[in-house]
Coordinates of C-alpha atoms in Angstrom, one line a residue:
L24 CA 107.7 86.0 105.4
I25 CA 110.6 86.3 106.6
W26 CA 110.6 89.9 107.0
G27 CA 107.6 89.4 109.1
L28 CA 109.4 86.8 111.0
V29 CA 112.7 88.6 111.6
F30 CA 111.1 92.3 112.2
Y31 CA 107.3 92.4 113.1
L32 CA 106.9 89.1 115.1
P33 CA 109.3 90.4 117.7
Y34 CA 108.3 93.6 117.7
A35 CA 104.9 92.6 118.0
V36 CA 106.0 90.4 120.9
Y37 CA 107.6 93.2 122.3
E38 CA 104.7 95.4 122.4
A39 CA 102.0 92.8 123.6
W40 CA 104.6 92.1 127.0
T41 CA 104.8 95.7 127.3
Y42 CA 101.0 96.5 127.2
S43 CA 100.2 93.6 129.1
A44 CA 102.9 94.3 132.1
L45 CA 102.1 98.2 132.2
G46 CA 98.6 98.8 131.1
E47 CA 98.9 101.7 129.3
P48 CA 99.2 102.6 126.0
F49 CA 102.5 102.9 123.9
D50 CA 104.9 105.8 123.9
F51 CA 105.6 107.9 120.8
W52 CA 108.9 106.5 120.8
S53 CA 107.8 103.0 120.4
E54 CA 104.9 104.0 117.6
F55 CA 107.8 105.8 115.7
T56 CA 110.2 103.0 116.0
F57 CA 107.8 100.5 114.3
S58 CA 106.8 103.0 111.5
M59 CA 110.5 103.6 110.8
V60 CA 110.8 99.8 110.7
V61 CA 108.1 99.7 108.0
V62 CA 109.5 102.7 106.0
A63 CA 112.7 100.7 105.8
G64 CA 110.9 97.4 105.0
N65 CA 109.5 99.6 102.0
Q66 CA 112.5 101.0 100.6
I67 CA 114.2 97.7 101.1
L68 CA 111.2 96.1 99.0
Y69 CA 111.7 99.3 96.2
L70 CA 115.3 98.6 95.8
L71 CA 114.6 94.5 95.2
C72 CA 111.5 95.0 93.0
D73 CA 113.8 97.6 91.0
V74 CA 116.8 95.6 90.9
A75 CA 115.2 92.5 89.6
S76 CA 113.5 94.2 86.5
K77 CA 116.4 95.7 85.7
R78 CA 118.6 92.4 85.5
I79 CA 115.7 90.6 83.4
G80 CA 117.3 92.6 80.6
Y81 CA 114.6 94.1 78.9
R82 CA 115.0 96.1 75.8
F83 CA 112.7 98.6 76.1
V84 CA 112.0 100.6 79.6
G85 CA 108.3 100.3 79.5
H86 CA 108.5 96.5 79.6
E87 CA 111.3 97.1 82.8
Q88 CA 108.7 99.0 84.7
S89 CA 105.4 97.1 83.8
T90 CA 107.7 94.2 85.8
Y91 CA 108.5 96.5 88.5
M92 CA 104.7 97.5 88.9
W93 CA 104.2 93.5 88.7
L94 CA 106.6 92.6 91.5
Y95 CA 105.8 95.4 93.3
T96 CA 102.1 94.6 93.8
L97 CA 102.6 91.2 94.1
A98 CA 104.8 91.9 97.1
I99 CA 102.3 94.2 98.7
L100 CA 99.7 91.9 98.1
T101 CA 101.8 88.8 99.8
N102 CA 102.9 91.1 102.5
L103 CA 99.1 92.2 103.3
G104 CA 98.0 88.5 103.5
P105 CA 99.3 87.2 106.9
E106 CA 97.8 90.9 108.3

């Protein structure tokens, strides 16, 4: 939710305002910038899920990886909800 409010919402407002003002599709650099914001967000999500699963302190790596998978899946599903 925070990621969406801090990064996606301002970008969406900017894009909508630009499109309504110019009346033409977005240029390459606007689309590229948005794609890189999404890539950065996914990398941060990978990192946070990995750190959380390691801090739990499981005895077996399989349990740690299973927790990582569930955390990541939950985060992705939560992120897809508002869309």
